[in-house]
CSV table of C-alpha atoms in Angstrom, one decimal:
chain,number,residue,atom,x,y,z
L,99,MET,CA,120.8,114.0,120.9
L,100,LYS,CA,124.3,115.1,121.8
L,101,ARG,CA,123.8,117.9,124.3
L,102,THR,CA,126.3,117.8,127.2
L,103,THR,CA,124.3,119.8,129.8
L,104,PRO,CA,122.8,118.9,133.2
L,105,LEU,CA,119.5,118.1,131.4
L,106,ARG,CA,121.2,115.6,129.1
L,107,ALA,CA,123.2,114.2,131.9
L,108,ALA,CA,119.9,113.6,133.7
L,109,ILE,CA,118.6,111.8,130.6
L,110,ALA,CA,121.6,109.5,130.7
L,111,ALA,CA,121.2,108.9,134.4
L,112,LEU,CA,117.5,108.1,134.0
L,113,LEU,CA,118.1,105.7,131.2
L,114,LEU,CA,120.7,103.9,133.2
L,115,THR,CA,118.4,103.5,136.2
L,116,VAL,CA,115.7,101.8,134.2
L,117,GLY,CA,118.2,99.4,132.6
L,118,LEU,CA,118.3,100.9,129.1
L,119,GLY,CA,122.0,101.1,129.0
L,120,ALA,CA,124.1,104.1,128.0
L,121,ALA,CA,123.0,105.7,124.7
L,122,GLN,CA,125.7,105.5,122.1
L,123,ALA,CA,126.2,107.5,118.9
L,124,GLY,CA,125.6,105.4,115.8
L,125,ALA,CA,123.5,102.8,117.7
L,126,ALA,CA,120.3,103.7,115.9
L,127,GLY,CA,120.1,100.2,114.3
L,128,ALA,CA,120.6,98.3,117.6
L,129,ALA,CA,117.9,96.0,118.9
L,130,PRO,CA,115.9,97.4,121.8
L,131,LEU,CA,116.9,96.3,125.2
L,132,PRO,CA,114.2,94.8,127.5
L,133,GLY,CA,112.4,97.2,129.8
L,134,PRO,CA,111.7,96.6,133.4
L,135,ALA,CA,109.2,93.9,134.5
L,136,ALA,CA,106.6,96.5,135.5
L,137,ALA,CA,106.1,100.1,134.4
L,138,PRO,CA,106.8,102.6,137.1
L,139,PRO,CA,104.0,105.0,138.3
L,140,ALA,CA,103.4,108.1,136.3
L,141,SER,CA,106.2,110.7,136.7
L,142,ALA,CA,105.7,113.8,138.9
L,143,GLY,CA,106.0,116.0,135.8
L,144,LEU,CA,103.1,114.3,134.0
L,145,LEU,CA,100.9,114.3,137.1
L,146,ASP,CA,101.6,118.0,137.7
L,147,ALA,CA,100.7,118.8,134.1
L,148,MET,CA,97.4,116.8,134.3
L,149,SER,CA,96.7,118.6,137.6
L,150,ARG,CA,97.2,122.0,136.1
L,151,ASP,CA,95.3,121.4,132.8
L,152,LEU,CA,92.6,118.9,133.9
L,153,GLY,CA,92.0,120.1,137.4
L,154,LEU,CA,92.9,116.7,139.0
L,155,THR,CA,94.8,115.8,142.1
L,156,ALA,CA,97.8,113.6,141.7
L,157,ALA,CA,95.8,110.6,143.0
L,158,GLU,CA,92.9,111.4,140.6
L,159,ALA,CA,95.4,111.6,137.7
L,160,GLU,CA,96.9,108.3,138.5
L,161,GLU,CA,93.5,106.7,138.9
L,162,ARG,CA,92.4,108.1,135.5
L,163,LEU,CA,95.5,106.9,133.7
L,164,GLY,CA,94.8,103.4,135.1
L,165,ALA,CA,91.2,103.5,133.9
L,166,GLU,CA,92.2,104.7,130.5
L,167,LYS,CA,94.8,101.9,130.1
L,168,THR,CA,92.0,99.4,130.8
L,169,ALA,CA,89.7,101.2,128.3
L,170,VAL,CA,92.2,100.7,125.5
L,171,GLU,CA,92.0,96.9,125.9
L,172,VAL,CA,88.2,96.9,126.4
L,173,GLU,CA,87.8,98.9,123.2
L,174,LYS,CA,89.7,96.3,121.2
L,175,ALA,CA,87.6,93.5,122.5
L,176,ALA,CA,84.3,95.4,122.1
L,177,ARG,CA,85.1,96.2,118.5
L,178,ARG,CA,85.6,92.5,117.8
L,179,SER,CA,82.6,91.5,119.8
L,180,ALA,CA,80.1,94.0,118.2
L,181,GLY,CA,81.3,93.4,114.7
L,182,ALA,CA,79.1,95.1,112.1
L,183,ALA,CA,77.0,96.6,114.9
L,184,TYR,CA,79.9,98.6,116.3
L,185,GLY,CA,79.0,102.3,116.4
L,186,GLY,CA,82.2,103.7,117.9
L,187,SER,CA,83.3,104.2,121.5
L,188,TRP,CA,84.6,106.8,124.0
L,189,PHE,CA,86.0,107.1,127.5
L,190,ASP,CA,83.7,108.6,130.0
L,191,ALA,CA,85.8,110.5,132.6
L,192,ALA,CA,82.9,110.8,135.0
L,193,THR,CA,82.5,107.0,135.4
L,194,GLY,CA,86.0,105.9,134.5
L,195,ARG,CA,84.6,103.5,131.9
L,196,LEU,CA,84.5,103.0,128.2
L,197,VAL,CA,81.1,103.6,126.5
L,198,VAL,CA,80.5,101.5,123.3
L,199,ALA,CA,77.8,102.5,120.8
L,200,VAL,CA,76.0,99.6,119.1
L,201,THR,CA,73.3,99.5,116.4
L,202,ASP,CA,71.9,96.1,117.5
L,203,ARG,CA,70.4,95.6,121.0
L,204,THR,CA,71.3,91.9,121.0
L,205,GLU,CA,75.0,92.9,121.1
L,206,GLU,CA,74.7,95.0,124.3
L,207,ALA,CA,74.9,92.2,126.9
L,208,GLU,CA,78.1,90.7,125.4
L,209,VAL,CA,79.8,94.1,125.2
L,210,ARG,CA,78.8,94.9,128.8
L,211,ALA,CA,80.3,91.7,129.9
L,212,LEU,CA,83.6,92.9,128.6
L,213,GLY,CA,83.5,95.8,131.1
L,214,ALA,CA,82.0,98.6,129.0
L,215,ASP,CA,78.8,100.6,129.1
L,216,THR,CA,76.7,100.7,126.0
L,217,ARG,CA,74.5,103.1,124.0
L,218,LEU,CA,72.1,102.1,121.3
L,219,VAL,CA,72.5,104.2,118.1
L,220,ARG,CA,71.1,104.3,114.6
L,221,HIS,CA,74.3,104.4,112.5
L,222,SER,CA,77.3,102.0,112.6
L,223,ALA,CA,80.8,103.3,112.7
L,224,ALA,CA,81.4,101.8,109.2
L,225,ALA,CA,78.5,103.8,107.8
L,226,LEU,CA,79.6,107.0,109.4
L,227,ASP,CA,83.2,106.4,108.1
L,228,ARG,CA,81.8,106.0,104.6
L,229,ALA,CA,79.8,109.2,104.9
L,230,LYS,CA,82.9,111.1,106.1
L,231,ALA,CA,84.9,109.7,103.2
L,232,ARG,CA,82.4,111.1,100.8
L,233,LEU,CA,82.6,114.5,102.6
L,234,ASP,CA,86.4,114.4,102.1
L,235,THR,CA,85.9,114.6,98.4
L,236,LEU,CA,84.2,117.9,98.6
L,237,GLY,CA,86.1,121.2,98.4
L,238,ALA,CA,85.7,123.1,101.7
L,239,PRO,CA,85.8,126.9,102.0
L,240,ALA,CA,88.1,128.6,104.5
L,241,GLY,CA,85.2,129.1,106.9
L,242,VAL,CA,85.0,125.3,107.5
L,243,ALA,CA,87.6,124.3,110.0
L,244,GLY,CA,87.2,120.5,109.7
L,245,TRP,CA,84.9,117.5,110.1
L,246,HIS,CA,85.0,114.2,111.9
L,247,VAL,CA,83.0,111.2,112.9
L,248,ASP,CA,81.6,111.7,116.5
L,249,PRO,CA,80.5,108.5,118.2
L,250,ARG,CA,78.8,110.4,121.0
L,251,THR,CA,76.4,112.2,118.6
L,252,ASN,CA,76.4,109.3,116.1
L,253,SER,CA,77.0,111.8,113.3
L,254,ILE,CA,79.5,113.7,111.3
L,255,VAL,CA,80.4,116.8,113.2
L,256,VAL,CA,81.3,119.8,110.9
L,257,ASP,CA,83.3,122.6,112.6
L,258,VAL,CA,82.7,126.0,111.2
L,259,VAL,CA,84.3,129.3,112.1
L,260,ARG,CA,81.8,131.3,114.2
L,261,SER,CA,82.2,134.5,112.2
L,262,GLU,CA,81.7,132.6,108.9
L,263,ARG,CA,78.7,130.5,109.9
L,264,GLN,CA,76.3,132.4,107.6
L,265,ALA,CA,78.7,132.8,104.6
L,266,PRO,CA,77.1,131.4,101.5
L,267,ALA,CA,80.0,129.0,100.7
L,268,VAL,CA,79.9,127.6,104.3
L,269,ARG,CA,76.1,127.1,104.2
L,270,SER,CA,76.5,125.4,100.8
L,271,PHE,CA,79.1,123.0,102.1
L,272,VAL,CA,77.0,122.1,105.1
L,273,ASP,CA,74.0,121.5,102.8
L,274,ARG,CA,76.1,119.1,100.7
L,275,ALA,CA,77.4,117.4,103.8
L,276,ARG,CA,73.9,116.8,105.1
L,277,ALA,CA,72.9,115.2,101.8
L,278,GLY,CA,75.4,112.5,102.4
L,279,GLY,CA,74.6,111.5,106.0
L,280,PRO,CA,73.8,112.6,109.5
L,281,VAL,CA,75.5,115.9,110.3
L,282,THR,CA,75.9,118.0,113.4
L,283,VAL,CA,77.3,121.6,113.0
L,284,VAL,CA,79.3,123.2,115.8
L,285,GLU,CA,81.1,126.5,115.9
L,286,THR,CA,84.8,127.1,116.6
L,287,ALA,CA,86.4,130.4,117.5
L,288,GLN,CA,89.1,130.4,114.9
L,289,ALA,CA,90.4,128.5,111.8
L,290,PRO,CA,93.2,126.0,112.5
L,291,ARG,CA,96.8,126.8,111.6
L,292,THR,CA,100.1,124.9,111.8
L,293,TYR,CA,102.5,125.6,114.7
L,294,ALA,CA,105.8,126.1,113.0
L,295,ALA,CA,107.8,129.2,114.1
L,296,GLY,CA,110.6,131.4,112.9
L,297,THR,CA,114.1,130.7,114.3
L,298,VAL,CA,114.2,131.8,117.9
L,299,GLY,CA,116.0,130.6,121.0
L,300,GLY,CA,115.0,127.2,122.4
L,301,ASP,CA,115.3,123.5,122.0
L,302,PRO,CA,114.9,121.3,119.7
L,303,TYR,CA,115.5,121.4,115.9
L,304,TYR,CA,115.6,123.9,112.9
L,305,THR,CA,115.2,123.6,109.2
L,306,GLY,CA,115.7,126.7,107.1
L,307,ASN,CA,114.3,129.6,109.2
L,308,VAL,CA,111.7,127.4,110.9
L,309,ARG,CA,111.8,125.9,114.4
L,310,CYS,CA,109.8,122.8,115.2
L,311,SER,CA,109.8,120.1,117.8
L,312,ILE,CA,110.9,116.4,117.8
L,313,GLY,CA,108.0,114.0,118.0
L,314,PHE,CA,109.3,110.5,118.9
L,315,SER,CA,112.5,108.6,118.5
L,316,VAL,CA,112.5,105.8,116.0
L,317,TYR,CA,115.5,103.6,115.2
L,318,GLY,CA,117.5,105.7,112.8
L,319,GLY,CA,116.0,109.1,113.6
L,320,PHE,CA,112.8,110.7,114.7
L,321,VAL,CA,109.3,111.5,113.4
L,322,THR,CA,107.8,115.0,113.3
L,323,ALA,CA,105.3,117.2,111.3
L,324,GLY,CA,105.5,117.2,107.6
L,325,HIS,CA,104.9,121.0,107.3
L,326,CYS,CA,108.2,121.6,109.1
L,327,GLY,CA,110.3,120.5,106.1
L,328,LYS,CA,110.4,118.8,102.7
L,329,ALA,CA,112.2,115.6,101.8
L,330,GLY,CA,115.9,116.3,101.4
L,331,ALA,CA,115.9,119.4,103.7
L,332,ALA,CA,118.8,119.6,106.2
L,333,VAL,CA,118.1,119.7,109.9
L,334,ARG,CA,120.1,121.5,112.5
L,335,GLY,CA,120.0,120.6,116.2
L,336,TRP,CA,119.5,122.8,119.2
L,337,ASP,CA,123.1,124.1,119.0
L,338,GLY,CA,122.9,124.8,115.2
L,339,SER,CA,125.1,121.9,114.2
L,340,ALA,CA,124.2,119.4,111.5
L,341,MET,CA,121.7,116.9,112.9
L,342,GLY,CA,120.0,115.0,110.0
L,343,THR,CA,118.0,115.1,106.9
L,344,PHE,CA,114.3,114.8,106.1
L,345,GLN,CA,114.0,111.4,104.4
L,346,GLY,CA,110.3,111.6,103.8
L,347,SER,CA,107.6,114.3,104.3
L,348,SER,CA,104.0,114.7,103.4
L,349,PHE,CA,101.9,117.9,103.7
L,350,PRO,CA,99.0,118.7,103.1
L,351,GLY,CA,97.0,115.5,102.8
L,352,ASP,CA,99.0,114.2,105.7
L,353,ASP,CA,101.2,116.0,108.2
L,354,TYR,CA,104.1,113.8,109.0
L,355,ALA,CA,107.8,113.4,108.3
L,356,TYR,CA,110.8,111.2,109.0
L,357,VAL,CA,114.2,112.7,109.8
L,358,SER,CA,117.3,110.4,109.8
L,359,ILE,CA,120.1,111.5,112.1
L,360,HIS,CA,123.8,111.8,111.6
L,361,SER,CA,126.7,110.2,113.5
L,362,GLY,CA,127.1,112.1,116.8
L,363,TRP,CA,123.4,112.1,117.6
L,364,TRP,CA,121.4,109.2,119.0
L,365,THR,CA,117.8,108.3,119.8
L,366,VAL,CA,116.3,107.7,123.2
L,367,PRO,CA,112.7,106.5,124.2
L,368,VAL,CA,112.1,109.7,126.2
L,369,VAL,CA,109.8,112.7,125.9
L,370,LEU,CA,111.2,115.7,127.7
L,371,GLY,CA,109.3,117.1,130.6
L,372,TRP,CA,111.2,120.4,130.6
L,373,GLY,CA,112.3,120.1,134.2
L,374,THR,CA,115.7,118.9,135.5
L,375,ILE,CA,115.0,115.4,134.2
L,376,PRO,CA,113.1,113.9,131.3
L,377,ASP,CA,109.5,113.4,132.1
L,378,GLN,CA,108.3,110.3,130.5
L,379,LEU,CA,109.6,107.0,129.0
L,380,VAL,CA,107.8,105.8,125.9
L,381,ARG,CA,106.7,102.2,126.2
L,382,GLY,CA,104.5,101.7,123.2
L,383,SER,CA,101.9,103.2,120.9
L,384,ALA,CA,98.5,101.8,121.9
L,385,GLU,CA,95.8,104.2,120.7
L,386,ALA,CA,93.8,105.9,123.4
L,387,PRO,CA,90.0,106.2,123.0
L,388,VAL,CA,88.1,109.4,122.5
L,389,GLY,CA,87.6,111.0,125.9
L,390,SER,CA,91.0,109.9,127.3
L,391,SER,CA,93.4,112.3,128.9
L,392,ILE,CA,96.4,113.2,126.7
L,393,CYS,CA,99.5,115.4,127.1
L,394,ARG,CA,101.8,117.1,124.7
L,395,SER,CA,105.5,118.1,124.9
L,396,GLY,CA,106.8,120.9,122.7
L,397,SER,CA,109.7,123.3,122.5
L,398,THR,CA,107.6,126.5,123.1
L,399,THR,CA,104.9,125.7,125.6
L,400,HIS,CA,106.5,122.5,127.1
L,401,TRP,CA,104.0,120.1,128.9
L,402,ARG,CA,100.3,120.7,128.3
L,403,CYS,CA,97.4,118.3,128.9
L,404,GLY,CA,93.8,117.9,127.8
L,405,THR,CA,91.5,115.2,126.4
L,406,VAL,CA,91.0,113.5,123.1
L,407,LEU,CA,88.0,115.1,121.4
L,408,ALA,CA,87.7,113.3,118.1
L,409,LYS,CA,89.5,110.9,115.7
L,410,ASN,CA,89.7,110.7,112.0
L,411,GLU,CA,89.1,114.4,111.5
L,412,THR,CA,89.7,116.2,108.3
L,413,VAL,CA,91.4,119.6,109.1
L,414,ASN,CA,91.0,122.4,106.6
L,415,TYR,CA,94.2,124.4,106.8
L,416,SER,CA,94.9,127.3,104.4
L,417,GLN,CA,97.5,125.2,102.7
L,418,GLY,CA,95.0,122.3,102.1
L,419,ALA,CA,93.1,119.6,103.9
L,420,VAL,CA,94.8,117.1,106.1
L,421,TYR,CA,93.1,113.8,106.8
L,422,GLN,CA,92.9,111.2,109.6
L,423,MET,CA,93.8,113.7,112.3
L,424,THR,CA,93.1,113.4,116.1
L,425,LYS,CA,91.5,116.5,117.7
L,426,THR,CA,92.4,117.4,121.3
L,427,SER,CA,91.6,120.1,123.9
L,428,VAL,CA,95.3,120.7,124.5
L,429,CYS,CA,96.8,124.1,123.7
L,430,ALA,CA,99.9,124.8,121.6
L,431,GLU,CA,101.8,127.7,120.1
L,432,GLY,CA,104.3,128.4,117.3
L,433,GLY,CA,107.3,126.1,117.4
L,434,ASP,CA,105.4,123.2,119.1
L,435,SER,CA,104.7,121.6,115.7
L,436,GLY,CA,106.0,118.1,115.4
L,437,GLY,CA,106.1,117.6,119.2
L,438,SER,CA,105.0,114.5,121.1
L,439,PHE,CA,101.5,113.6,122.1
L,440,LEU,CA,101.3,110.9,124.9
L,441,SER,CA,98.6,109.1,126.8
L,442,GLY,CA,100.3,107.7,129.9
L,443,ASP,CA,103.5,106.1,128.5
L,444,GLN,CA,102.0,105.4,125.1
L,445,ALA,CA,102.9,107.4,122.0
L,446,GLN,CA,99.9,108.9,120.3
L,447,GLY,CA,101.1,111.2,117.5
L,448,VAL,CA,102.9,114.4,116.5
L,449,THR,CA,101.6,117.9,116.8
L,450,SER,CA,100.2,119.4,113.6
L,451,GLY,CA,98.3,122.6,114.3
L,452,GLY,CA,95.2,124.1,115.9
L,453,TRP,CA,93.8,127.4,117.0
L,454,GLY,CA,94.2,129.6,120.1
L,455,ASN,CA,97.2,129.6,122.5
L,456,CYS,CA,98.2,128.5,126.0
L,457,SER,CA,97.1,131.8,127.6
L,458,SER,CA,93.5,131.9,126.4
L,459,GLY,CA,93.1,128.2,125.5
L,460,GLY,CA,92.4,126.5,122.2
L,461,GLU,CA,92.4,123.1,120.4
L,462,THR,CA,95.2,121.2,118.7
L,463,TRP,CA,95.3,118.3,116.2
L,464,PHE,CA,97.9,115.6,115.9
L,465,GLN,CA,98.8,113.0,113.2
L,466,PRO,CA,98.6,109.5,114.7
L,467,ILE,CA,101.9,107.8,115.3
L,468,ASN,CA,101.0,104.3,114.1
L,469,GLU,CA,100.1,105.7,110.6
L,470,ILE,CA,103.5,107.4,110.4
L,471,LEU,CA,105.4,104.3,111.5
L,472,GLY,CA,103.6,102.2,108.9
L,473,ARG,CA,104.1,104.8,106.1
L,474,TYR,CA,107.9,104.8,106.4
L,475,GLY,CA,108.4,101.3,107.8
L,476,LEU,CA,109.8,102.6,111.1
L,477,ARG,CA,110.2,101.1,114.5
L,478,LEU,CA,109.4,103.2,117.5
L,479,HIS,CA,112.2,103.4,120.1
L,480,THR,CA,110.6,102.2,123.3
L,481,ALA,CA,111.8,101.5,126.8
């Protein structure tokens, strides 16, 4: 972006120190420069946020990030090894290890040899995914907040709003869901909503009278939430000047968008930490397992952390269902929509919506980044 403040000066200084070179207007199509040989340790801002939101010391936070990075690679290998017997996986924070569910006991030894713990289950991940896909075709009432495959219970978890649990329409939906596969019903305090906000002071971008947050820089612009603007809508930057245009947007069904930027603005592989310097460089988009720590940056509530609760969840907003979302325990508020979700230095997705706030707590969903990149043929700007 083009701000000329101490914060932006700090961004430029940080980029220079890690060998990225000075950001230049109009350089969106340039090839990425190579990053350093080894990634630096987690920044102080990220560790502080994890300490505040997850109750960890700085040393514990660094140790967990290292274990989660290992779990990402173990999960890929375990999925290949287990094959049709793969029942899903999740990161166990208590042990610092990945747990892999398998439907065939003969696969356990090979999976354990990869460095994972195992759990024998009845249903494969493929079977649960098929059951969820059938559930996605049902019309859900407002009292149903969403549903997802949960490897830990080896079932489809249906979230219902506590006050609507006994409503006839909700009970009918749950009955139909159970007819299609194993279902676990859990209660949530509130229905999910998107996190766009009216125009108020703050950083980063505006469309119409809505403020949202930038997700991640891609070559040519940035990605964000689809409910923040429709294709063709003009985007204004933090200072009110013309910034770019929504080139693609999808909501509901999906909740993602791509904004191209004008001359005078540029992209950087940085997620703001809302201190005197940017908090975190983005080095890739490797997907973190369920149970991993995850942090979010947004223009209203800044840095907030939690854990990944579920993947491939269907979220039932009042505007319509959104599919393939990731559920987290991170809080958010109006104006945080579109903002960045990170696990360590790996981009995870853009903030969509949730329930609650950062005073009393809540849950937030994001649209996974790799799906967005693939949909629009974009390349993530990485360090």
